[in-house]
Structure formats: C-alpha cells, structure tokens
Coordinates of C-alpha atoms and ligand atoms in Angstrom, one line a residue:
Chain A
X112 CA -1.9 70.2 -43.9
X113 CA -3.9 67.6 -42.1
X114 CA -5.1 69.3 -38.9
X115 CA -6.6 66.6 -36.6
X116 CA -7.2 69.0 -33.7
X117 CA -8.6 72.4 -34.4
X118 CA -9.3 74.8 -31.6
X119 CA -10.9 78.1 -32.3
X120 CA -11.2 81.0 -29.9
X121 CA -11.6 78.7 -26.9
X122 CA -12.4 80.1 -23.5
X123 CA -13.3 78.7 -20.1
X124 CA -14.5 80.7 -17.1
X125 CA -14.8 79.3 -13.6
X126 CA -16.9 82.1 -12.1
X127 CA -14.7 85.2 -12.1
X128 CA -11.6 83.2 -13.0
X129 CA -10.6 83.0 -16.7
X130 CA -8.8 79.7 -16.9
X131 CA -8.5 79.6 -20.7
X132 CA -8.7 82.9 -22.5
X133 CA -9.5 82.9 -26.2
X134 CA -7.0 80.2 -27.4
X135 CA -6.7 79.3 -31.0
X136 CA -4.4 76.6 -32.5
X137 CA -4.4 73.4 -34.4
X138 CA -2.4 70.2 -34.3
X139 CA -1.6 68.3 -37.5
X140 CA -0.9 64.7 -38.2
X141 CA 2.7 64.0 -37.4
X142 CA 3.0 66.8 -34.9
X143 CA 3.9 66.5 -31.3
X144 CA 2.9 69.7 -29.6
X145 CA 4.2 70.4 -26.2
X146 CA 1.9 72.4 -24.0
X147 CA 4.1 74.3 -21.6
X148 CA 3.2 76.5 -18.8
X149 CA 3.4 77.1 -15.0
X150 CA 0.9 75.4 -12.7
X151 CA -2.5 76.9 -13.1
X152 CA -1.8 78.2 -16.6
X153 CA -4.9 76.4 -18.1
X154 CA -3.2 73.4 -19.7
X155 CA -5.4 70.8 -18.1
X156 CA -8.6 72.8 -18.6
X157 CA -7.9 73.1 -22.3
X158 CA -7.3 69.4 -22.6
X159 CA -10.5 68.7 -20.6
X160 CA -12.5 70.7 -23.1
X161 CA -10.9 69.0 -26.1
X162 CA -11.7 65.6 -24.7
X163 CA -15.3 66.6 -23.9
X164 CA -15.0 66.4 -20.1
X165 CA -15.7 70.1 -19.7
X166 CA -18.0 72.3 -21.8
X167 CA -16.3 75.4 -23.1
X168 CA -17.6 78.9 -22.1
X169 CA -17.0 80.0 -25.7
X170 CA -15.2 78.7 -28.8
X171 CA -15.2 75.7 -31.0
X172 CA -13.2 72.4 -31.0
X173 CA -13.1 69.8 -33.7
X174 CA -11.2 66.5 -33.6
X175 CA -10.7 64.7 -36.9
X176 CA -13.3 66.9 -38.4
X177 CA -15.9 66.1 -35.7
X178 CA -17.2 68.9 -33.6
X179 CA -16.8 68.0 -29.9
X180 CA -20.0 69.9 -29.1
X181 CA -22.2 68.5 -31.8
X182 CA -20.8 65.0 -32.3
X183 CA -19.1 64.1 -29.1
X184 CA -19.1 60.3 -29.6
X185 CA -17.2 60.5 -33.0
X186 CA -14.7 62.9 -31.4
X187 CA -14.2 60.7 -28.4
X188 CA -13.8 57.6 -30.5
X189 CA -10.8 59.3 -32.3
X190 CA -9.2 60.5 -29.0
X191 CA -6.9 58.7 -26.6
X192 CA -6.7 60.6 -23.4
X193 CA -4.5 60.3 -20.3
X194 CA -6.0 62.6 -17.7
X195 CA -3.8 64.4 -15.2
X196 CA -2.8 61.9 -12.4
X197 CA -3.7 58.9 -14.6
X198 CA -6.9 58.0 -12.8
X199 CA -8.0 54.4 -12.9
X200 CA -10.4 52.2 -10.9
X201 CA -8.2 51.2 -8.0
X202 CA -9.8 47.8 -7.2
X203 CA -9.4 46.6 -10.8
X204 CA -6.3 44.8 -12.2
X205 CA -4.5 46.4 -15.2
X206 CA -5.8 43.5 -17.3
X207 CA -9.4 43.9 -16.2
X208 CA -9.2 47.6 -16.6
X209 CA -7.8 47.4 -20.2
X210 CA -10.5 44.8 -21.0
X211 CA -13.1 47.2 -19.8
X212 CA -11.7 50.0 -21.9
X213 CA -11.6 47.8 -24.9
X214 CA -15.1 46.6 -24.3
X215 CA -16.4 50.2 -24.1
X216 CA -14.5 51.1 -27.2
X217 CA -16.3 48.3 -29.0
X218 CA -13.5 45.9 -29.7
X219 CA -14.4 42.2 -30.2
X220 CA -12.7 39.6 -28.0
X221 CA -9.9 38.6 -30.4
X222 CA -9.0 42.1 -31.4
X223 CA -9.2 43.1 -27.8
X224 CA -6.7 40.5 -26.6
X225 CA -4.3 41.2 -29.5
X226 CA -4.4 45.0 -28.8
X227 CA -3.9 44.4 -25.0
X228 CA -0.9 42.2 -25.7
X229 CA 0.6 44.8 -27.9
X230 CA 0.2 47.8 -25.6
X231 CA 1.1 45.8 -22.5
X232 CA 4.5 45.0 -24.1
X233 CA 4.8 48.6 -25.3
X234 CA 4.5 50.1 -21.8
X235 CA 6.0 47.1 -20.0
X236 CA 3.1 46.1 -17.8
X237 CA 3.7 42.3 -18.0
X238 CA 4.8 41.9 -14.4
X239 CA 1.7 43.6 -12.8
X240 CA -1.2 42.6 -15.0
X241 CA -3.0 40.7 -12.2
X242 CA -2.3 43.0 -9.3
X243 CA -5.0 45.6 -8.2
X244 CA -4.1 49.0 -9.5
X245 CA -4.1 50.7 -6.1
X246 CA -1.2 48.5 -5.1
X247 CA 0.9 49.7 -8.0
X248 CA 3.7 52.3 -7.8
X249 CA 3.1 55.7 -9.3
X250 CA 5.2 54.8 -12.4
X251 CA 3.1 51.7 -13.1
X252 CA -0.1 53.6 -12.6
X253 CA 1.0 56.1 -15.1
X254 CA 1.8 53.3 -17.6
X255 CA -1.6 51.8 -17.1
X256 CA -3.1 55.2 -17.9
X257 CA -0.9 55.4 -21.0
X258 CA -1.8 51.8 -22.1
X259 CA -5.5 52.7 -21.8
X260 CA -5.0 55.9 -23.9
X261 CA -3.3 54.1 -26.8
X262 CA -5.3 50.9 -26.7
X263 CA -7.5 51.7 -29.7
X264 CA -4.6 53.2 -31.7
X265 CA -6.3 56.6 -31.7
X266 CA -5.5 59.3 -34.3
X267 CA -5.4 61.9 -31.7
X268 CA -3.5 61.5 -28.4
X269 CA -3.9 63.9 -25.5
X270 CA -1.5 63.3 -22.6
X271 CA -1.7 65.5 -19.5
X272 CA 1.7 65.3 -17.9
X273 CA 2.6 61.8 -19.1
X274 CA 6.0 61.7 -17.4
X275 CA 5.1 63.3 -14.1
X276 CA 6.3 61.2 -11.2
X277 CA 8.4 58.8 -13.3
X278 CA 12.1 58.1 -12.7
X279 CA 14.6 59.2 -15.4
X280 CA 14.6 55.7 -17.1
X281 CA 10.8 55.6 -17.2
X282 CA 10.7 59.2 -18.6
X283 CA 13.0 58.1 -21.3
X284 CA 10.9 55.1 -22.2
X285 CA 7.7 57.1 -22.4
X286 CA 9.4 59.7 -24.6
X287 CA 10.6 57.0 -26.9
X288 CA 7.1 55.6 -27.0
X289 CA 5.7 58.9 -27.9
X290 CA 8.2 59.5 -30.7
X291 CA 7.6 56.0 -32.0
X292 CA 3.8 56.7 -32.4
X293 CA 4.2 60.3 -33.6
X294 CA 4.2 59.8 -37.3
X295 CA 0.6 59.0 -38.0
X296 CA -1.0 60.8 -35.0
X297 CA -1.6 64.3 -33.7
X298 CA -0.2 64.4 -30.2
X299 CA -0.8 67.1 -27.6
X300 CA 1.1 66.7 -24.4
X301 CA 1.4 69.0 -21.4
X302 CA 4.4 69.3 -19.3
X303 CA 6.3 71.7 -17.1
X304 CA 9.6 70.0 -17.8
X305 CA 11.4 71.9 -20.4
X306 CA 13.9 69.3 -21.5
X307 CA 10.9 67.2 -22.5
X308 CA 10.1 69.7 -25.2
X309 CA 13.5 69.4 -26.6
X310 CA 13.3 65.6 -26.4
X311 CA 10.0 64.9 -28.1
X312 CA 8.1 67.9 -29.4
X313 CA 8.1 69.2 -32.9
X314 CA 6.3 72.3 -31.6
X315 CA 6.2 74.1 -28.3
X316 CA 3.4 76.2 -27.1
X317 CA 3.8 78.3 -24.0
X318 CA 0.6 79.1 -22.2
X319 CA 0.4 81.5 -19.3
X320 CA -2.7 82.6 -17.4
X321 CA -4.9 81.0 -20.0
X322 CA -3.3 82.6 -23.0
X323 CA -0.8 81.3 -25.6
X324 CA 2.2 83.5 -25.3
X325 CA 4.5 81.6 -27.7
X326 CA 4.0 79.1 -30.4
X327 CA 6.8 77.7 -32.5
X328 CA 9.4 75.0 -32.9
X329 CA 11.7 74.3 -29.9
X330 CA 14.5 75.9 -31.9
X331 CA 12.5 79.1 -32.4
X332 CA 11.7 79.1 -28.8
X333 CA 15.4 78.8 -27.9
X334 CA 16.3 81.6 -30.2
X335 CA 14.1 83.9 -28.1
X336 CA 16.5 83.4 -25.2
X337 CA 18.6 86.4 -24.5
X338 CA 21.5 84.1 -24.1
X339 CA 21.1 82.2 -27.4
X340 CA 24.4 82.1 -29.1
X341 CA 26.0 84.4 -26.5
X342 CA 29.8 83.9 -26.1
X343 CA 31.2 83.6 -22.6
X344 CA 34.8 84.7 -22.3
X345 CA 37.1 84.3 -19.3
X346 CA 40.3 86.5 -19.2
X347 CA 42.5 88.6 -17.0
X348 CA 40.6 91.2 -15.2
X349 CA 42.9 94.1 -16.1
X350 CA 42.4 93.5 -19.8
X351 CA 38.8 92.6 -19.6
X352 CA 37.4 96.2 -19.4
X353 CA 39.0 97.3 -22.7
X354 CA 38.0 94.0 -24.4
X355 CA 34.4 94.5 -23.4
X356 CA 34.4 98.0 -24.8
X357 CA 35.9 96.8 -28.0
X358 CA 33.5 93.8 -28.4
X359 CA 30.5 96.0 -27.7
X360 CA 31.0 97.8 -31.0
X361 CA 31.1 94.5 -33.1
X362 CA 28.4 93.9 -35.6
X363 CA 25.6 91.6 -34.3
X364 CA 26.5 92.1 -30.7
X365 CA 23.6 93.3 -28.6
X366 CA 25.5 94.0 -25.4
X367 CA 27.8 92.7 -22.7
X368 CA 26.7 91.0 -19.6
X369 CA 29.2 90.9 -16.7
X370 CA 29.1 87.8 -14.6
X371 CA 29.2 89.0 -11.0
X372 CA 31.2 86.9 -8.6
X373 CA 33.2 85.3 -11.4
X374 CA 36.5 86.9 -10.3
X375 CA 39.1 84.5 -8.9
X376 CA 42.4 84.8 -7.0
X377 CA 44.4 84.7 -10.3
X378 CA 42.7 87.9 -11.4
X379 CA 40.5 86.5 -14.1
X380 CA 36.9 87.4 -14.7
X381 CA 34.1 86.1 -17.0
X382 CA 31.6 88.0 -19.1
X383 CA 29.1 87.2 -21.8
X384 CA 28.9 88.8 -25.2
X385 CA 25.2 88.7 -26.1
X386 CA 24.0 88.2 -29.7
X387 CA 21.3 90.4 -31.1
X388 CA 18.4 88.3 -32.4
X389 CA 20.2 85.1 -31.4
X390 CA 22.4 85.2 -34.5
X391 CA 25.8 83.5 -34.4
X392 CA 28.6 85.8 -33.4
X393 CA 31.4 83.4 -32.4
X394 CA 33.2 84.1 -35.7
X395 CA 33.4 87.9 -35.3
X396 CA 34.3 87.5 -31.7
X397 CA 37.1 85.0 -32.6
X398 CA 38.5 87.2 -35.3
X399 CA 38.6 90.2 -33.1
X400 CA 40.2 88.2 -30.3
X401 CA 43.1 87.1 -32.6
X402 CA 43.5 90.6 -34.0
X403 CA 43.9 92.0 -30.6
X404 CA 45.8 89.0 -29.3
X405 CA 43.9 88.9 -26.0
X406 CA 45.0 86.2 -23.6
X407 CA 41.7 84.4 -23.3
X408 CA 41.6 81.5 -20.8
X409 CA 38.3 80.2 -21.8
X410 CA 35.7 80.8 -24.4
X411 CA 32.5 79.0 -25.3
X412 CA 29.1 79.6 -27.0
X413 CA 26.1 79.5 -24.7
X414 CA 23.5 76.8 -25.2
X415 CA 20.1 78.4 -25.4
X416 CA 18.3 78.0 -22.2
X417 CA 14.6 77.2 -22.5
X418 CA 13.9 77.9 -18.9
X419 CA 15.2 81.4 -19.4
X420 CA 12.7 81.9 -22.2
X421 CA 10.0 80.2 -20.2
X422 CA 10.6 82.5 -17.2
X423 CA 10.7 85.7 -19.3
X424 CA 7.4 84.7 -21.0
X425 CA 5.5 83.5 -17.9
X426 CA 6.7 85.9 -15.2
X427 CA 4.4 88.6 -13.9
X428 CA 4.8 91.2 -16.7
X429 CA 2.1 89.5 -18.8
X430 CA -0.4 89.4 -16.0
X431 CA -2.0 92.8 -16.8
X432 CA -3.3 91.6 -20.2
X433 CA -5.0 88.7 -18.6
X434 CA -6.8 90.8 -16.0
X435 CA -8.3 93.0 -18.6
X436 CA -9.2 90.0 -20.7
X437 CA -11.1 88.6 -17.8
X438 CA -13.7 91.4 -17.8
X439 CA -14.9 91.0 -21.4
Chain B
X174 CA -27.2 49.7 -25.2
X175 CA -23.8 48.2 -25.8
X176 CA -22.2 51.0 -23.7
X177 CA -24.7 50.6 -20.9
X178 CA -23.8 46.9 -20.8
X179 CA -20.1 47.5 -20.7
X180 CA -20.5 49.9 -17.8
X181 CA -22.9 47.6 -16.1
X182 CA -20.5 44.7 -16.2
X183 CA -17.6 46.7 -14.9
X184 CA -19.6 48.2 -12.1
X185 CA -21.3 45.0 -11.0
X186 CA -17.9 43.2 -11.0
X187 CA -16.3 45.9 -8.9
X188 CA -18.8 45.2 -6.1
X189 CA -17.1 41.8 -5.6
X190 CA -13.5 42.9 -6.1
X191 CA -13.3 44.0 -2.5
X192 CA -14.6 42.4 0.8
X193 CA -17.0 45.4 1.3
X194 CA -19.8 43.8 -0.8
X195 CA -19.6 40.6 1.2
X196 CA -19.7 42.5 4.5
X197 CA -22.6 44.5 3.2
X198 CA -24.6 41.3 2.2
X199 CA -23.8 39.8 5.6
X200 CA -25.1 42.9 7.4
X201 CA -28.2 43.1 5.3
X202 CA -29.0 39.4 6.0
X203 CA -28.4 39.7 9.7
X204 CA -30.6 42.8 10.0
X205 CA -33.3 41.2 7.9
X206 CA -33.2 38.2 10.2
X207 CA -33.2 40.3 13.3
X208 CA -36.1 42.5 12.2
X209 CA -38.2 39.5 11.1
X210 CA -37.6 37.2 14.1
X211 CA -37.1 39.6 17.0
X212 CA -39.0 42.8 16.3
X213 CA -41.5 41.2 14.0
X214 CA -42.4 38.5 16.5
X215 CA -42.3 36.0 13.7
X216 CA -42.8 33.0 16.0
X217 CA -45.7 34.4 18.1
X218 CA -47.9 35.2 15.1
X219 CA -48.4 31.5 14.3
X220 CA -49.1 32.6 10.7
X221 CA -47.0 31.3 7.8
X222 CA -46.1 34.4 5.8
X223 CA -43.3 36.9 5.5
X224 CA -45.3 39.9 6.5
X225 CA -43.0 40.9 9.4
X226 CA -40.0 40.9 7.0
X227 CA -41.7 43.0 4.3
X228 CA -43.1 45.4 6.9
X229 CA -39.6 46.2 8.0
X230 CA -38.0 46.2 4.5
X231 CA -38.7 49.9 3.8
X232 CA -36.9 50.9 7.0
X233 CA -34.0 48.5 6.3
X234 CA -33.7 50.0 2.8
X235 CA -33.8 53.5 4.2
X236 CA -30.2 53.1 5.5
X237 CA -28.8 50.3 3.4
X238 CA -29.7 51.6 0.0
X239 CA -28.1 55.0 0.5
X240 CA -25.0 53.1 1.6
X241 CA -24.9 51.5 -1.8
X242 CA -25.8 54.6 -3.8
X243 CA -23.6 57.1 -2.0
X244 CA -20.5 56.0 -3.8
X245 CA -21.9 55.7 -7.3
X246 CA -20.8 59.2 -8.5
X247 CA -19.2 60.7 -5.5
X248 CA -16.4 58.2 -5.6
X249 CA -15.9 58.6 -9.4
X250 CA -15.5 62.3 -8.8
X251 CA -13.2 61.9 -5.8
X252 CA -10.8 59.5 -7.5
X253 CA -10.9 61.3 -10.8
X254 CA -12.1 58.3 -12.8
X255 CA -15.2 60.3 -13.8
X256 CA -12.9 62.1 -16.2
X257 CA -12.0 58.8 -17.8
X258 CA -15.6 57.6 -17.9
X259 CA -16.9 60.8 -19.4
X260 CA -14.3 60.9 -22.1
X261 CA -15.0 57.4 -23.3
X262 CA -17.2 57.1 -26.4
X263 CA -20.5 56.5 -24.5
X264 CA -23.4 58.9 -23.9
X265 CA -24.2 60.3 -20.5
X266 CA -27.4 58.2 -20.3
X267 CA -25.5 55.0 -20.9
X268 CA -23.1 55.8 -18.1
X269 CA -25.9 56.8 -15.7
X270 CA -28.0 53.7 -16.5
X271 CA -25.1 51.3 -16.6
X272 CA -24.1 52.3 -13.1
X273 CA -27.7 52.4 -11.8
X274 CA -28.6 49.0 -13.1
X275 CA -25.4 47.5 -11.6
X276 CA -26.3 48.9 -8.2
X277 CA -29.9 47.7 -8.7
X278 CA -28.8 44.2 -9.6
X279 CA -26.6 44.2 -6.5
X280 CA -29.4 45.4 -4.2
X281 CA -31.8 42.8 -5.8
X282 CA -29.2 40.1 -5.2
X283 CA -29.1 41.1 -1.5
X284 CA -32.8 40.8 -1.3
X285 CA -32.9 37.5 -3.2
X286 CA -30.4 36.1 -0.7
X287 CA -33.1 36.3 2.0
X288 CA -34.7 33.2 0.3
X289 CA -34.0 31.0 3.4
X290 CA -36.8 33.0 5.1
X291 CA -39.2 31.8 2.4
X292 CA -38.0 28.3 2.7
X293 CA -38.5 28.5 6.5
X294 CA -42.1 29.6 6.3
X295 CA -42.8 27.0 3.7
X296 CA -41.4 24.4 6.0
X297 CA -43.3 25.6 9.0
X298 CA -46.7 26.1 7.3
X299 CA -48.5 26.7 4.1
X300 CA -47.8 30.3 3.0
X301 CA -49.4 32.0 0.0
X302 CA -46.5 31.8 -2.5
X303 CA -48.1 34.3 -4.8
X304 CA -48.2 36.9 -2.1
X305 CA -44.5 36.3 -1.2
X306 CA -43.4 36.4 -4.8
X307 CA -45.3 39.7 -5.3
X308 CA -43.7 41.1 -2.2
X309 CA -40.2 40.3 -3.5
X310 CA -41.1 42.0 -6.8
X311 CA -42.3 45.0 -4.8
X312 CA -39.1 45.0 -2.8
X313 CA -37.0 45.0 -6.0
X314 CA -39.1 47.9 -7.4
X315 CA -38.9 49.9 -4.1
X316 CA -35.1 49.3 -4.0
X317 CA -34.8 50.7 -7.5
X318 CA -36.7 53.8 -6.4
X319 CA -34.5 54.4 -3.4
X320 CA -31.4 53.8 -5.5
X321 CA -32.4 56.2 -8.3
X322 CA -32.8 58.9 -5.7
X323 CA -29.5 58.1 -4.1
X324 CA -27.7 57.9 -7.4
X325 CA -28.9 61.4 -8.3
X326 CA -27.9 62.8 -5.0
X327 CA -24.5 61.1 -5.2
X328 CA -23.9 63.1 -8.5
X329 CA -24.1 66.4 -6.6
X330 CA -21.1 65.9 -4.3
X331 CA -17.7 64.2 -4.1
X332 CA -18.2 63.5 -0.4
X333 CA -19.8 60.1 0.2
X334 CA -20.9 60.9 3.8
X335 CA -22.8 64.0 2.6
X336 CA -24.4 61.9 -0.2
X337 CA -25.4 59.3 2.4
X338 CA -27.0 61.7 4.8
X339 CA -29.0 63.7 2.2
X340 CA -30.1 60.4 0.6
X341 CA -31.5 59.1 3.9
X342 CA -33.3 62.3 4.5
X343 CA -34.9 62.4 1.0
X344 CA -35.8 58.7 1.1
X345 CA -37.3 59.2 4.6
X346 CA -39.6 61.8 3.1
X347 CA -40.7 59.4 0.4
X348 CA -41.6 56.9 3.2
X349 CA -43.2 59.2 5.6
X350 CA -45.8 60.5 3.1
X351 CA -47.5 57.2 3.6
X352 CA -47.5 56.9 7.4
X353 CA -50.9 57.8 8.8
X354 CA -49.7 60.1 11.6
X355 CA -47.9 62.2 9.0
X356 CA -50.8 62.2 6.7
X357 CA -53.0 63.1 9.7
X358 CA -50.9 66.2 10.2
X359 CA -51.8 67.3 6.7
X360 CA -55.4 66.2 6.6
X361 CA -56.4 68.5 9.5
X362 CA -55.9 71.5 7.3
X363 CA -55.0 70.6 3.7
X364 CA -57.6 69.7 1.1
X365 CA -58.1 66.0 0.4
X366 CA -56.5 66.2 -3.0
X367 CA -53.3 67.4 -1.5
X368 CA -53.3 64.6 1.1
X369 CA -54.1 62.0 -1.6
X370 CA -51.4 63.3 -3.9
X371 CA -48.8 63.2 -1.1
X372 CA -49.9 59.7 -0.2
X373 CA -49.6 58.7 -3.8
X374 CA -46.0 59.6 -3.7
X375 CA -45.2 57.4 -0.8
X376 CA -43.2 54.3 -1.3
X377 CA -45.1 52.7 1.6
X378 CA -48.5 53.2 -0.1
X379 CA -47.3 51.5 -3.3
X380 CA -45.1 48.9 -1.7
X381 CA -47.9 47.8 0.8
X382 CA -50.4 47.5 -2.0
X383 CA -48.0 45.1 -3.8
X384 CA -47.3 43.1 -0.7
X385 CA -51.0 42.3 -0.5
X386 CA -50.4 40.1 -3.4
X387 CA -51.6 42.2 -6.3
X388 CA -49.0 43.7 -8.6
X389 CA -51.0 46.6 -9.9
X390 CA -49.9 48.3 -13.1
X391 CA -50.2 51.7 -11.3
X392 CA -47.7 50.7 -8.7
X393 CA -45.3 49.5 -11.3
X394 CA -45.8 52.7 -13.2
X395 CA -45.2 54.7 -10.1
X396 CA -41.8 53.1 -9.4
X397 CA -40.9 53.0 -13.1
X398 CA -41.6 56.7 -13.7
X399 CA -39.9 57.7 -10.4
X400 CA -36.8 55.8 -11.5
X401 CA -36.9 57.4 -14.9
X402 CA -37.3 60.9 -13.4
X403 CA -34.4 60.6 -11.1
X404 CA -32.2 59.0 -13.8
X405 CA -33.0 62.0 -16.0
X406 CA -32.2 64.4 -13.2
X407 CA -29.0 62.5 -12.6
X408 CA -27.8 62.9 -16.2
X409 CA -28.9 66.6 -16.1
X410 CA -26.8 67.2 -12.9
X411 CA -23.7 65.6 -14.5
X412 CA -24.2 67.6 -17.7
X413 CA -24.5 70.8 -15.7
X414 CA -21.3 70.1 -13.8
X415 CA -19.4 69.9 -17.1
X416 CA -20.5 73.4 -17.9
X417 CA -19.7 75.0 -14.6
Ligands
ADP645 N1 -13.2 72.9 -11.7 C1 -12.6 74.1 -11.4 N2 -13.2 75.0 -10.7 C2 -12.7 76.2 -10.5 N3 -11.4 76.5 -10.9 C3 -10.7 75.6 -11.6 C4 -11.3 74.3 -11.9 N4 -10.4 73.7 -12.6 C5 -9.3 74.5 -12.7 N5 -9.5 75.6 -12.1 C6 -8.6 76.8 -12.1 O1 -8.3 77.1 -13.5 C7 -6.9 77.4 -13.6 C8 -6.2 76.6 -14.6 O2 -6.1 75.3 -14.1 P1 -5.4 74.1 -14.9 O3 -6.0 74.0 -16.3 O4 -5.6 72.8 -14.1 O5 -3.9 74.5 -15.0 P2 -2.6 73.7 -15.4 O6 -3.1 72.3 -15.9 O7 -2.0 74.5 -16.5 O8 -1.7 73.6 -14.2 C9 -6.3 77.3 -12.2 O9 -6.3 78.6 -11.6 C10 -7.3 76.4 -11.5 O10 -7.3 76.7 -10.1
MG646 MG1 -2.6 70.5 -15.1

C-alpha cells in the first residue's frame, strides 16, 4: 500500500457552515478516485485544502509523506492541480503560460521545452499555442489547465471537474488521458457525472454535505442500487398477478415492483423482480418461468443505476446528521 | 529568490500584453507634461530645473499609482488565478514580492520615460544634474511606497474599484501629514512630538528633502521600511484569507 494522499479527520468551517465535516481517506499510487457529490457537497473545498489553497479548520493532510501544513512547498511540488473552472491568465498565450508554470516549477530551458512539447501533444493544444487564452473556447481553456497540471509529471494529480463543459469527444479524450497516466500516480478527480466514474475510476467516493457517505469500487457502488440485478418481466396482465405472487416467494427475491403505466392495449404489463443484496436471481426466475410455462413477452436483467444510488445517498434523509455535526 | 524572479517576469510581461499599459504610459506622460508646463509655469520661472515637475509628482502618483496597484491581487482573486498561484511551489513572500517588484518596475519605467523633460531643461539652461538625479531616485522610492500600500489594499477585496478608492484615500493621508495647513491643525493643540511624528510619516516631507539634492539615509530608510511593512501586511492578509 503506497498511499500518496492521506487525509485525516479533515474539516472546514465557513462561519456557521460546515463545508467539510471530519473526512478521512487516502489515495494510493495507481488509484483513480472519483469524488462524487451534488453541488455544494464540499468536493472543491476538500481539494483546495489538499492543494494548500485553503487552511483546514481541523485535521491533517499529507501528500507523498509531506505534511501540507508543515512542509507546503514539498507537497505542492508533488501535486498537479486543475482548479475548478481551469483559471489561467487571460492575456497570456498557452505557450507563454506553460513556460511560466515550468519556470516556477524550476525546470531548465531544455527540459521545459521538451515537457511542453509532450503535454501539448497529449492534450492537443498545437493549434492554439500562440493565441491569447481569453480568446479560446471553454474546451481549449480546460485543456490548457490540464496541460499545466501535468506539466511536471506529478505523483499526485488533483482535478476539479476536469471534463466540465467539454463535448462528448473531448470528454472521451480527457478520460483516456487520465487512464493512461493512472498507473504511477494517485489521482483524485471530482465530478457530478456518474458515467465518468464507470469510465475512469477505480474507486468512487460519494460526499454529501461535507461527509463521505459511500466509499468503494464502482461495482460495489452499483450493487447498492435497489435495482441491481433486478429482472424486468413483461407478460399478459391477467397472468401477471399470480406470477408476481409466485415469484415473491423465491429465494433471493427481495420484492416485486410494479411499473405503473406499463399496461398497453394488448393487455400486457411489466414488473420488476428485485434481488435482495443485489445477488443474481435471473436463474431462479428463469427456472420458475419454464416450470410454470408463463407466456413472457420480454425479460431482461436491469443494469445497475448509479444515479439511483447517488440519489438515495445524497437526498435529504442524510441531512439531519450534518446539522448536528455542525454544532460540535 | 528564484520564485520571486519567475513571478516578476510573468507579471512585468503581462503589463505589455494588452494596450492598457501603453495607454497608461501615455496618460502619465501627458499629465506630467501638463502639470509641469501649464500649472507649474515652467516657462515663466526662467530657472533651469525640474522643480515644477517634482512638486506635482506626489499628486500625480496619488491617482496613477493606485490605478496600477488596484489590480495586483483583486484581479487574481476575481479571475480565480490566485488559486493557481497559491498552489504553485512558491512561498507567499515570493508571490507578494514578485508582483510588487513588477509593478514597481513598471511605475519606475513610466517615471523614467519623462527623461525628455530633463533633456529640455539641459538644452534651455544649465540645471544641477545631481539634484535632478536625486529627485528621480526620490520619485522611484515614493512610487514604491504608494505601490506597497496599494498592493496591500488590493489583497483585501476582489473589487478593483474599491481597491482603487481606498488606496487613494490612504495614500492621500500619507501625503497630507506633510502639508503645513494640516500640520497646523494639529499643532494648535497636540504636543510637538505628535506633530513631528505625523510629519515624519509624510511622503512629502521625505520626498521634498530628497528633491533638494541630498539622498539622506533616513529618507531611504523611511521608504524602505514602509515598503517592508506593507509587504509583510500584504502577505499576512493573504494568509489570513486562506484560513477564513
Ligand atoms: N470561500 C467560501 N466562503 C463561504 N462558503 C463557501 C466558500 N467556499 C465554499 N463555500 C460553501 O461550502 C460548501 C461546499 O462548497 P464546494 O466545496 O465548492 O462544493 P462542491 O465543489 O462539492 O460543489 C458550499 O455550501 C459553498 O457555498
Ligand atoms: Mg466544486
């Protein structure tokens, strides 16, 4: 275990508001951790503390073994950071901007030009190198920010909404880039796009009102969905009632969910057989179906829905714990 | 040191990336000429020196220096680049000093571009070049003092207009301490020590003593420590904002 980011009981208060509430986690080399959460959950605030832009109200952060509070320069040297909105000096050109970053990071002239050439081709900035940044499109601005973050080939990469505002092709490119770099780095990226977690992350952390409410692999996350491995069946309405009663008694079935509005003119309806603990139940359901010789028109296994999990974890029922946490 | 230099180069270069700097220089030179030749009755004095120009310089600086300093930190905060700057591996002092020195170099360049005035008086008569040189040095020092105050104030807000207005007010106070009517208001009731202390904080008192042709160590020390104080306060304010 090679934890490059270690966060220990981190909190941040803005006056009365508790933006980050006692968060503890670590990110190891090779991991891509997706930081998920609704707007205002505290993702950016956490990242700003890890990168040394904000001072924590409480808690410890270490990056590559360097305490951010006690040895900020060593920590900042190890980090590449894309702040939210990818800020950059608008009057500069991407080339001038990257040269400035390289200069501050202490690269000599030859290394600097070599690294710039490399990242420019990685994020495809060739066409706009000499154009002032404030004349660039949102997608190009984001890429300039990415180029700046990876310029010194950092061990730790912190990306605040790296694909926000990009078109689908650009999103795909950025995700491939992240995957390409993942093996020897610890990457923490925030997003509120759930498909992104599936696409690039080895681990997903859901944060809500400043607290981590779920931490696991994307697969684990999916298995928390009520619909995970559920079987949707469509059949004649007059047979459906008895079939539902029958299926309900099967081993591993948690319950039946009717799909309202699914009835059509031919007298067919759909319903879902929910699996308990997300286990696979398609076999049992299939066997029973053949035994009883039901006339099924359609049957499929539900793909787990991340947004379902996300909504259940971040909707208002968790709020009460956050309020009491704010007082302490 | 290295970090300060990197910031300095970027900042100084950025002044010339847009036409704003050139417009500023033009305005500065036009106002300098106007003050010197029109209000300063340069021609009527029949004396070959740059006294009219340097008499007006503090008042010119009062508005033009805050126009330079207002954007130093307010703009970084507004555009979000401050987050980039503060997460680069440089210390707060390096960032503060790099930006300050770049602004100071720009202000000094503006002042240096008034050299045609010097050439003009040399052509018309036989000025005391030592006095003029000392006055330029004094002008650079005074500009640094105004800038340090303005930079510190710019760190408080992300609104450049507010930064400008507060800076003008504070700089005005630092001038007025040396104007005799203002000192007179105090001397009627306050003990002499207080009046002297106030006067010793005035940019005018120190600047005027330099423009007489003697660059006194005390005057240099005054501007030097004033700049150091406001740079320190500047870094402190930025540090404090990280913890809020
Ligand atoms: N500088 C600040 N001052 C006061 N409140 C802030 C500040 N920055 C963030 N917040 C608040 O902290 C909470 C978390 O914000 P943020 O970390 O930006 O959320 P996210 O990035 O997850 O959308 C929000 O309620 C936000 O309004
Ligand atoms: Mg955010």
